[in-house]
Amino acid sequence: MSEAMPLKGKPVADGIKSRVVEKVNSWRSKGVEPRIDTILVAGDPASAYYADSKAKAAAKLNIAFHLHEFPESVTEDALLSTIRELNEDPVVHGIMLELPLPSHVSTSTLSAALSPYKDVDGLSPANRLAVVTGEPGLYPATPLACIQLAKHYGYELSGKNVVLVGRGKTVGLPLMHLLLRENATVTVCHSRTPDIGSHLRRADLAFVAVGRAGLVTLGMVHPNLVVIDAGMNETQSGKMVGDVAPDVANGVAAMSPTPGGVGTVTTAQLFANLMHAIELQKREHGEA
Ligand code: NAP
């Protein structure tokens, strides 16, 4: 058995970042300093890690990054008023709400408060609807990253049988709409699907976004399958692993690694969304 081609995220992310840098330079030459603000509530170590990696990526891209940190006991009202202030502040172009939030605050109330023009991870109702209808908007970064990864490595989606495992609000559901718009024939598997392998064995490509380490196993796949794994799970030893068991690489044509696959592209895509957000804001104010 030969090992699958690794669909590494770095070359895809590098391409996205170099286009972002061109746009950053262009905005700076017009006196606009691209800026993203992140709201981080204590209590979830992974969120703190992601916020830190965004700060580092922003610094490399010459993008201003502001972190708004809150204790776990923060009230929903305090978070809402921060979001409203950032919405109104013309020097802020993008707002990231790090999820998950503590259970006493409503993620949907806070998401709904985000200006759709600054909501760089596509959480607000207007942007969620835009993904469904194909209207212009800010689409969530991870589903966009999944599509970019497949396309970068030359995998055509139009007319292909694509199996999506997971129908979560952040990844699976928006990805389903993006795949349909790419003219893929999409089958969506979820927690009530009795035999996921029966679908994967007939698929050309599989996208997996569940949040269960090792959910997809070698017995479920076939040698021509292309697998893109968006899952991010932390093992007891603190290692990040995907939803697809590592030995699946011995039984498929190509597979994205975790870490170093979808997540790497997602971080870059978030800044591409920020560039798009600036364009939308300038257009909204008749300045572009
Ligand atoms: P989510 O909202 O919790 O959704 C999980 C989905 O998986 C649900 O549709 C659920 O089915 C399905 N599921 C659960 N157990 C299953 C099983 N045993 N068999 C089949 N399907 C099952 O998750 P999410 O927020 O969309 O995130 C999905 C994954 O993507 C997570 O690992 C997350 O960490 C990762 N993620 C990665 C990035 C990145 O940058 N790479 C970014 C965001 C998220 P039901 O609908 O039936 O409950």
mmCIF file of C-alpha atoms and ligand atoms in Angstrom:
data_model
loop_
_atom_site.group_PDB
_atom_site.id
_atom_site.type_symbol
_atom_site.label_atom_id
_atom_site.label_comp_id
_atom_site.label_asym_id
_atom_site.label_seq_id
_atom_site.Cartn_x
_atom_site.Cartn_y
_atom_site.Cartn_z
ATOM 1 C CA MET A 1 0.000 0.000 0.000
ATOM 2 C CA SER A 2 1.404 3.416 -0.910
ATOM 3 C CA GLU A 3 1.077 6.457 1.310
ATOM 4 C CA ALA A 4 -1.455 9.147 0.279
ATOM 5 C CA MET A 5 -0.246 12.442 -1.162
ATOM 6 C CA PRO A 6 -0.204 14.893 1.801
ATOM 7 C CA LEU A 7 -2.384 17.932 1.056
ATOM 8 C CA LYS A 8 -0.258 20.341 3.070
ATOM 9 C CA GLY A 9 -1.794 23.677 3.988
ATOM 10 C CA LYS A 10 1.403 25.761 3.911
ATOM 11 C CA PRO A 11 1.702 26.338 0.140
ATOM 12 C CA VAL A 12 -1.989 27.255 0.000
ATOM 13 C CA ALA A 13 -1.667 29.583 3.005
ATOM 14 C CA ASP A 14 1.500 31.176 1.555
ATOM 15 C CA GLY A 15 -0.363 32.003 -1.668
ATOM 16 C CA ILE A 16 -3.263 33.561 0.261
ATOM 17 C CA LYS A 17 -0.874 35.516 2.516
ATOM 18 C CA SER A 18 1.101 36.964 -0.376
ATOM 19 C CA ARG A 19 -2.154 38.305 -1.883
ATOM 20 C CA VAL A 20 -3.079 39.713 1.564
ATOM 21 C CA VAL A 21 0.305 41.481 1.846
ATOM 22 C CA GLU A 22 -0.242 43.145 -1.559
ATOM 23 C CA LYS A 23 -3.627 44.410 -0.388
ATOM 24 C CA VAL A 24 -2.268 45.558 2.996
ATOM 25 C CA ASN A 25 0.425 47.572 1.192
ATOM 26 C CA SER A 26 -2.155 49.057 -1.121
ATOM 27 C CA TRP A 27 -4.435 50.105 1.786
ATOM 28 C CA ARG A 28 -1.496 51.508 3.750
ATOM 29 C CA SER A 29 -0.442 53.572 0.720
ATOM 30 C CA LYS A 30 -3.941 55.115 0.872
ATOM 31 C CA GLY A 31 -3.598 55.884 4.595
ATOM 32 C CA VAL A 32 -5.684 52.944 5.842
ATOM 33 C CA GLU A 33 -4.111 50.769 8.570
ATOM 34 C CA PRO A 34 -5.807 47.340 8.365
ATOM 35 C CA ARG A 35 -6.852 46.288 11.873
ATOM 36 C CA ILE A 36 -8.495 43.237 13.403
ATOM 37 C CA ASP A 37 -9.838 43.030 16.976
ATOM 38 C CA THR A 38 -10.299 39.743 18.818
ATOM 39 C CA ILE A 39 -12.605 39.191 21.767
ATOM 40 C CA LEU A 40 -11.285 36.442 24.029
ATOM 41 C CA VAL A 41 -13.073 35.169 27.133
ATOM 42 C CA ALA A 42 -10.934 33.142 29.564
ATOM 43 C CA GLY A 43 -11.703 29.476 30.166
ATOM 44 C CA ASP A 44 -10.851 27.743 26.898
ATOM 45 C CA PRO A 45 -7.081 27.156 26.438
ATOM 46 C CA ALA A 46 -7.499 26.326 22.724
ATOM 47 C CA SER A 47 -9.136 29.729 22.074
ATOM 48 C CA ALA A 48 -6.262 31.506 23.816
ATOM 49 C CA TYR A 49 -3.843 29.531 21.627
ATOM 50 C CA TYR A 50 -5.749 30.453 18.424
ATOM 51 C CA ALA A 51 -5.898 34.136 19.419
ATOM 52 C CA ASP A 52 -2.140 34.093 20.008
ATOM 53 C CA SER A 53 -1.432 32.472 16.642
ATOM 54 C CA LYS A 54 -3.605 35.109 14.925
ATOM 55 C CA ALA A 55 -1.635 37.852 16.707
ATOM 56 C CA LYS A 56 1.620 36.382 15.381
ATOM 57 C CA ALA A 57 0.242 35.992 11.846
ATOM 58 C CA ALA A 58 -1.111 39.575 11.896
ATOM 59 C CA ALA A 59 2.316 40.927 12.911
ATOM 60 C CA LYS A 60 3.937 39.139 9.938
ATOM 61 C CA LEU A 61 1.316 40.574 7.587
ATOM 62 C CA ASN A 62 1.741 44.138 8.922
ATOM 63 C CA ILE A 63 -1.873 44.117 10.185
ATOM 64 C CA ALA A 64 -2.757 45.787 13.508
ATOM 65 C CA PHE A 65 -4.088 43.283 16.042
ATOM 66 C CA HIS A 66 -5.944 44.232 19.233
ATOM 67 C CA LEU A 67 -6.912 41.692 21.867
ATOM 68 C CA HIS A 68 -9.872 42.330 24.215
ATOM 69 C CA GLU A 69 -9.524 39.857 27.079
ATOM 70 C CA PHE A 70 -12.286 39.148 29.572
ATOM 71 C CA PRO A 71 -12.505 36.917 32.650
ATOM 72 C CA GLU A 72 -14.728 33.829 32.480
ATOM 73 C CA SER A 73 -17.268 35.637 34.705
ATOM 74 C CA VAL A 74 -17.830 38.432 32.153
ATOM 75 C CA THR A 75 -21.469 39.360 31.536
ATOM 76 C CA GLU A 76 -23.202 39.168 28.176
ATOM 77 C CA ASP A 77 -23.928 42.920 28.446
ATOM 78 C CA ALA A 78 -20.238 43.746 28.828
ATOM 79 C CA LEU A 79 -19.401 41.708 25.720
ATOM 80 C CA LEU A 80 -22.293 43.251 23.802
ATOM 81 C CA SER A 81 -21.156 46.766 24.606
ATOM 82 C CA THR A 82 -17.598 45.940 23.457
ATOM 83 C CA ILE A 83 -18.965 44.555 20.181
ATOM 84 C CA ARG A 84 -21.080 47.693 19.670
ATOM 85 C CA GLU A 85 -18.097 49.968 20.340
ATOM 86 C CA LEU A 86 -15.961 48.018 17.847
ATOM 87 C CA ASN A 87 -18.794 48.073 15.282
ATOM 88 C CA GLU A 88 -18.887 51.873 15.514
ATOM 89 C CA ASP A 89 -15.144 52.477 15.563
ATOM 90 C CA PRO A 90 -14.010 53.356 12.019
ATOM 91 C CA VAL A 91 -10.392 52.293 12.655
ATOM 92 C CA VAL A 92 -11.509 48.697 13.377
ATOM 93 C CA HIS A 93 -12.036 46.636 10.200
ATOM 94 C CA GLY A 94 -12.529 43.118 11.525
ATOM 95 C CA ILE A 95 -13.985 41.602 14.712
ATOM 96 C CA MET A 96 -13.290 38.026 15.767
ATOM 97 C CA LEU A 97 -15.284 36.409 18.540
ATOM 98 C CA GLU A 98 -13.251 33.460 19.830
ATOM 99 C CA LEU A 99 -15.550 30.462 20.402
ATOM 100 C CA PRO A 100 -16.576 28.630 22.486
ATOM 101 C CA LEU A 101 -17.909 31.167 24.973
ATOM 102 C CA PRO A 102 -18.872 30.302 28.567
ATOM 103 C CA SER A 103 -22.372 28.812 28.823
ATOM 104 C CA HIS A 104 -23.895 31.818 30.660
ATOM 105 C CA VAL A 105 -23.471 34.018 27.556
ATOM 106 C CA SER A 106 -25.405 33.442 24.351
ATOM 107 C CA THR A 107 -23.180 32.865 21.305
ATOM 108 C CA SER A 108 -26.097 33.563 18.975
ATOM 109 C CA THR A 109 -26.973 36.902 20.684
ATOM 110 C CA LEU A 110 -23.348 38.045 20.444
ATOM 111 C CA SER A 111 -22.965 36.800 16.856
ATOM 112 C CA ALA A 112 -26.117 38.683 15.881
ATOM 113 C CA ALA A 113 -24.644 41.882 17.328
ATOM 114 C CA LEU A 114 -21.565 41.760 15.050
ATOM 115 C CA SER A 115 -21.599 44.214 12.161
ATOM 116 C CA PRO A 116 -21.869 42.001 9.052
ATOM 117 C CA TYR A 117 -19.245 44.251 7.417
ATOM 118 C CA LYS A 118 -16.693 43.482 10.171
ATOM 119 C CA ASP A 119 -17.682 39.900 10.982
ATOM 120 C CA VAL A 120 -14.566 38.277 9.469
ATOM 121 C CA ASP A 121 -15.520 34.713 10.444
ATOM 122 C CA GLY A 122 -19.035 34.836 9.015
ATOM 123 C CA LEU A 123 -20.939 34.332 12.293
ATOM 124 C CA SER A 124 -23.614 37.013 11.944
ATOM 125 C CA PRO A 125 -27.081 36.100 10.612
ATOM 126 C CA ALA A 126 -26.605 38.234 7.469
ATOM 127 C CA ASN A 127 -23.383 36.427 6.576
ATOM 128 C CA ARG A 128 -24.830 33.000 7.409
ATOM 129 C CA LEU A 129 -27.631 33.760 4.962
ATOM 130 C CA ALA A 130 -25.180 35.049 2.344
ATOM 131 C CA VAL A 131 -23.421 31.650 2.340
ATOM 132 C CA VAL A 132 -26.745 29.979 1.577
ATOM 133 C CA THR A 133 -27.849 32.380 -1.154
ATOM 134 C CA GLY A 134 -24.427 33.133 -2.653
ATOM 135 C CA GLU A 135 -24.899 36.870 -2.065
ATOM 136 C CA PRO A 136 -21.699 38.852 -1.385
ATOM 137 C CA GLY A 137 -20.658 38.720 2.253
ATOM 138 C CA LEU A 138 -18.032 37.446 4.655
ATOM 139 C CA TYR A 139 -18.093 33.654 4.605
ATOM 140 C CA PRO A 140 -16.636 31.541 7.441
ATOM 141 C CA ALA A 141 -12.925 30.940 7.047
ATOM 142 C CA THR A 142 -12.708 27.164 7.654
ATOM 143 C CA PRO A 143 -15.204 26.082 4.958
ATOM 144 C CA LEU A 144 -13.488 28.461 2.510
ATOM 145 C CA ALA A 145 -10.129 26.946 3.520
ATOM 146 C CA CYS A 146 -11.412 23.414 2.788
ATOM 147 C CA ILE A 147 -12.433 24.414 -0.746
ATOM 148 C CA GLN A 148 -9.173 26.285 -1.359
ATOM 149 C CA LEU A 149 -7.144 23.262 -0.244
ATOM 150 C CA ALA A 150 -8.916 20.931 -2.689
ATOM 151 C CA LYS A 151 -8.634 23.398 -5.572
ATOM 152 C CA HIS A 152 -4.971 24.211 -4.936
ATOM 153 C CA TYR A 153 -4.071 20.544 -5.416
ATOM 154 C CA GLY A 154 -6.082 20.408 -8.641
ATOM 155 C CA TYR A 155 -9.103 18.477 -7.378
ATOM 156 C CA GLU A 156 -12.086 19.504 -9.436
ATOM 157 C CA LEU A 157 -15.358 19.593 -7.472
ATOM 158 C CA SER A 158 -17.853 20.116 -10.279
ATOM 159 C CA GLY A 159 -19.822 16.937 -10.972
ATOM 160 C CA LYS A 160 -17.913 14.988 -8.301
ATOM 161 C CA ASN A 161 -19.499 12.823 -5.623
ATOM 162 C CA VAL A 162 -18.546 14.562 -2.402
ATOM 163 C CA VAL A 163 -19.291 13.198 1.044
ATOM 164 C CA LEU A 164 -19.328 15.696 3.872
ATOM 165 C CA VAL A 165 -19.164 14.256 7.383
ATOM 166 C CA GLY A 166 -20.555 16.777 9.905
ATOM 167 C CA ARG A 167 -23.316 19.368 9.592
ATOM 168 C CA GLY A 168 -22.157 21.731 12.369
ATOM 169 C CA LYS A 169 -22.931 25.450 12.155
ATOM 170 C CA THR A 170 -19.265 26.525 11.924
ATOM 171 C CA VAL A 171 -17.923 24.141 9.319
ATOM 172 C CA GLY A 172 -20.228 21.454 7.870
ATOM 173 C CA LEU A 173 -23.361 23.449 7.129
ATOM 174 C CA PRO A 174 -21.702 26.412 5.378
ATOM 175 C CA LEU A 175 -19.319 24.016 3.593
ATOM 176 C CA MET A 176 -22.309 22.093 2.229
ATOM 177 C CA HIS A 177 -23.559 25.283 0.538
ATOM 178 C CA LEU A 178 -20.128 26.176 -0.840
ATOM 179 C CA LEU A 179 -19.729 22.649 -2.256
ATOM 180 C CA LEU A 180 -23.147 22.845 -3.913
ATOM 181 C CA ARG A 181 -22.139 26.125 -5.508
ATOM 182 C CA GLU A 182 -19.027 24.388 -6.829
ATOM 183 C CA ASN A 183 -21.513 22.009 -8.521
ATOM 184 C CA ALA A 184 -20.492 18.968 -6.482
ATOM 185 C CA THR A 185 -23.090 16.284 -5.774
ATOM 186 C CA VAL A 186 -23.120 16.400 -1.983
ATOM 187 C CA THR A 187 -24.070 13.700 0.528
ATOM 188 C CA VAL A 188 -24.094 14.895 4.144
ATOM 189 C CA CYS A 189 -23.432 12.369 6.929
ATOM 190 C CA HIS A 190 -23.993 13.157 10.617
ATOM 191 C CA SER A 191 -24.468 11.507 13.998
ATOM 192 C CA ARG A 192 -27.602 9.642 12.838
ATOM 193 C CA THR A 193 -26.012 8.226 9.675
ATOM 194 C CA PRO A 194 -25.855 4.469 10.335
ATOM 195 C CA ASP A 195 -22.955 3.497 8.039
ATOM 196 C CA ILE A 196 -20.686 6.403 7.025
ATOM 197 C CA GLY A 197 -18.285 3.988 5.282
ATOM 198 C CA SER A 198 -20.979 2.966 2.780
ATOM 199 C CA HIS A 199 -21.070 6.591 1.579
ATOM 200 C CA LEU A 200 -17.309 7.184 1.699
ATOM 201 C CA ARG A 201 -16.638 4.066 -0.385
ATOM 202 C CA ARG A 202 -18.642 5.622 -3.255
ATOM 203 C CA ALA A 203 -17.209 9.140 -2.961
ATOM 204 C CA ASP A 204 -14.596 10.972 -5.048
ATOM 205 C CA LEU A 205 -13.791 13.420 -2.253
ATOM 206 C CA ALA A 206 -14.539 13.482 1.479
ATOM 207 C CA PHE A 207 -14.611 16.519 3.784
ATOM 208 C CA VAL A 208 -14.698 15.681 7.482
ATOM 209 C CA ALA A 209 -15.671 18.192 10.219
ATOM 210 C CA VAL A 210 -16.971 16.410 13.292
ATOM 211 C CA GLY A 211 -14.680 16.854 16.284
ATOM 212 C CA ARG A 212 -14.081 13.152 17.069
ATOM 213 C CA ALA A 213 -10.531 11.852 16.773
ATOM 214 C CA GLY A 214 -10.275 8.740 14.596
ATOM 215 C CA LEU A 215 -13.910 8.799 13.438
ATOM 216 C CA VAL A 216 -12.977 7.886 9.863
ATOM 217 C CA THR A 217 -11.055 4.609 9.755
ATOM 218 C CA LEU A 218 -9.131 2.675 7.101
ATOM 219 C CA GLY A 219 -12.021 0.252 6.579
ATOM 220 C CA MET A 220 -14.323 3.085 5.444
ATOM 221 C CA VAL A 221 -12.252 4.402 2.521
ATOM 222 C CA HIS A 222 -10.975 3.379 -0.930
ATOM 223 C CA PRO A 223 -7.655 3.942 -2.756
ATOM 224 C CA ASN A 224 -8.904 6.737 -5.068
ATOM 225 C CA LEU A 225 -10.508 8.829 -2.352
ATOM 226 C CA VAL A 226 -9.265 12.368 -1.577
ATOM 227 C CA VAL A 227 -9.747 13.278 2.096
ATOM 228 C CA ILE A 228 -9.816 16.767 3.585
ATOM 229 C CA ASP A 229 -9.925 16.693 7.363
ATOM 230 C CA ALA A 230 -11.066 19.880 9.148
ATOM 231 C CA GLY A 231 -11.315 18.204 12.559
ATOM 232 C CA MET A 232 -9.171 19.521 15.404
ATOM 233 C CA ASN A 233 -9.051 17.388 18.522
ATOM 234 C CA GLU A 234 -6.650 17.635 21.422
ATOM 235 C CA THR A 235 -5.403 14.304 22.764
ATOM 236 C CA GLN A 236 -4.703 13.718 26.458
ATOM 237 C CA SER A 237 -1.016 14.330 25.788
ATOM 238 C CA GLY A 238 -1.872 17.736 24.276
ATOM 239 C CA LYS A 239 -1.306 16.708 20.635
ATOM 240 C CA MET A 240 -3.636 18.064 17.923
ATOM 241 C CA VAL A 241 -5.185 15.341 15.752
ATOM 242 C CA GLY A 242 -7.874 15.324 13.084
ATOM 243 C CA ASP A 243 -11.107 13.339 12.750
ATOM 244 C CA VAL A 244 -9.489 10.912 10.319
ATOM 245 C CA ALA A 245 -7.293 8.153 11.788
ATOM 246 C CA PRO A 246 -3.656 8.641 10.639
ATOM 247 C CA ASP A 247 -3.431 5.140 9.063
ATOM 248 C CA VAL A 248 -6.212 6.119 6.606
ATOM 249 C CA ALA A 249 -3.298 7.689 4.687
ATOM 250 C CA ASN A 250 -2.353 4.109 3.710
ATOM 251 C CA GLY A 251 -5.647 3.556 1.918
ATOM 252 C CA VAL A 252 -6.491 6.777 0.045
ATOM 253 C CA ALA A 253 -5.048 8.815 -2.848
ATOM 254 C CA ALA A 254 -4.535 12.069 -0.935
ATOM 255 C CA MET A 255 -5.190 13.372 2.561
ATOM 256 C CA SER A 256 -4.712 16.634 4.458
ATOM 257 C CA PRO A 257 -2.505 16.377 7.582
ATOM 258 C CA THR A 258 -3.467 17.614 11.068
ATOM 259 C CA PRO A 259 -1.853 19.866 12.120
ATOM 260 C CA GLY A 260 -0.573 21.538 8.955
ATOM 261 C CA GLY A 261 -3.663 21.134 6.776
ATOM 262 C CA VAL A 262 -7.006 22.945 6.925
ATOM 263 C CA GLY A 263 -6.101 24.908 10.098
ATOM 264 C CA THR A 264 -3.043 26.464 8.445
ATOM 265 C CA VAL A 265 -5.160 27.644 5.511
ATOM 266 C CA THR A 266 -7.941 28.874 7.844
ATOM 267 C CA THR A 267 -5.636 31.361 9.614
ATOM 268 C CA ALA A 268 -4.536 32.832 6.267
ATOM 269 C CA GLN A 269 -8.129 32.892 4.998
ATOM 270 C CA LEU A 270 -9.232 34.915 7.999
ATOM 271 C CA PHE A 271 -6.897 37.716 6.923
ATOM 272 C CA ALA A 272 -8.119 37.403 3.328
ATOM 273 C CA ASN A 273 -11.607 37.905 4.788
ATOM 274 C CA LEU A 274 -10.314 40.990 6.616
ATOM 275 C CA MET A 275 -9.181 42.437 3.260
ATOM 276 C CA HIS A 276 -12.620 41.695 1.830
ATOM 277 C CA ALA A 277 -14.208 43.320 4.921
ATOM 278 C CA ILE A 278 -12.268 46.549 4.320
ATOM 279 C CA GLU A 279 -13.501 46.617 0.709
ATOM 280 C CA LEU A 280 -17.105 46.069 1.843
ATOM 281 C CA GLN A 281 -16.822 48.855 4.450
ATOM 282 C CA LYS A 282 -15.307 51.318 1.987
ATOM 283 C CA ARG A 283 -18.005 50.471 -0.574
ATOM 284 C CA GLU A 284 -20.707 50.871 2.092
ATOM 285 C CA HIS A 285 -19.373 54.348 2.849
ATOM 286 C CA GLY A 286 -19.027 55.229 -0.823
ATOM 287 C CA GLU A 287 -15.218 55.423 -0.533
ATOM 288 C CA ALA A 288 -14.260 52.630 -2.949
HETATM 289 P P1 NAP B 1 -20.149 20.868 15.701
HETATM 290 O O1 NAP B 1 -20.970 22.095 15.514
HETATM 291 O O2 NAP B 1 -20.023 20.269 17.038
HETATM 292 O O3 NAP B 1 -20.713 19.768 14.695
HETATM 293 C C1 NAP B 1 -20.250 18.466 14.709
HETATM 294 C C2 NAP B 1 -20.972 17.664 13.646
HETATM 295 O O4 NAP B 1 -20.470 16.343 13.697
HETATM 296 C C3 NAP B 1 -22.488 17.581 13.852
HETATM 297 O O5 NAP B 1 -23.128 17.742 12.621
HETATM 298 C C4 NAP B 1 -22.690 16.158 14.388
HETATM 299 O O6 NAP B 1 -23.876 15.537 13.971
HETATM 300 C C5 NAP B 1 -21.545 15.431 13.735
HETATM 301 N N1 NAP B 1 -21.188 14.239 14.501
HETATM 302 C C6 NAP B 1 -20.980 14.134 15.824
HETATM 303 N N2 NAP B 1 -20.681 12.867 16.154
HETATM 304 C C7 NAP B 1 -20.713 12.163 15.010
HETATM 305 C C8 NAP B 1 -20.512 10.794 14.697
HETATM 306 N N3 NAP B 1 -20.186 9.903 15.630
HETATM 307 N N4 NAP B 1 -20.650 10.422 13.416
HETATM 308 C C9 NAP B 1 -20.965 11.309 12.454
HETATM 309 N N5 NAP B 1 -21.158 12.623 12.682
HETATM 310 C C10 NAP B 1 -21.047 13.033 13.961
HETATM 311 O O7 NAP B 1 -18.657 21.082 15.171
HETATM 312 P P2 NAP B 1 -18.042 22.267 14.274
HETATM 313 O O8 NAP B 1 -17.966 23.495 15.101
HETATM 314 O O9 NAP B 1 -18.712 22.292 12.946
HETATM 315 O O10 NAP B 1 -16.546 21.733 14.124
HETATM 316 C C11 NAP B 1 -16.261 20.495 13.530
HETATM 317 C C12 NAP B 1 -14.778 20.211 13.664
HETATM 318 O O11 NAP B 1 -14.049 21.190 12.958
HETATM 319 C C13 NAP B 1 -14.244 20.254 15.101
HETATM 320 O O12 NAP B 1 -13.232 19.260 15.249
HETATM 321 C C14 NAP B 1 -13.587 21.611 15.194
HETATM 322 O O13 NAP B 1 -12.537 21.651 16.143
HETATM 323 C C15 NAP B 1 -13.052 21.722 13.805
HETATM 324 N N6 NAP B 1 -12.752 23.099 13.398
HETATM 325 C C16 NAP B 1 -11.581 23.270 12.752
HETATM 326 C C17 NAP B 1 -11.209 24.523 12.352
HETATM 327 C C18 NAP B 1 -9.920 24.672 11.604
HETATM 328 O O14 NAP B 1 -9.423 25.775 11.457
HETATM 329 N N7 NAP B 1 -9.363 23.561 11.110
HETATM 330 C C19 NAP B 1 -12.035 25.617 12.599
HETATM 331 C C20 NAP B 1 -13.260 25.413 13.221
HETATM 332 C C21 NAP B 1 -13.605 24.129 13.636
HETATM 333 P P3 NAP B 1 -25.353 16.040 14.418
HETATM 334 O O15 NAP B 1 -25.599 17.278 13.599
HETATM 335 O O16 NAP B 1 -26.227 14.926 14.048
HETATM 336 O O17 NAP B 1 -25.270 16.329 15.883
#
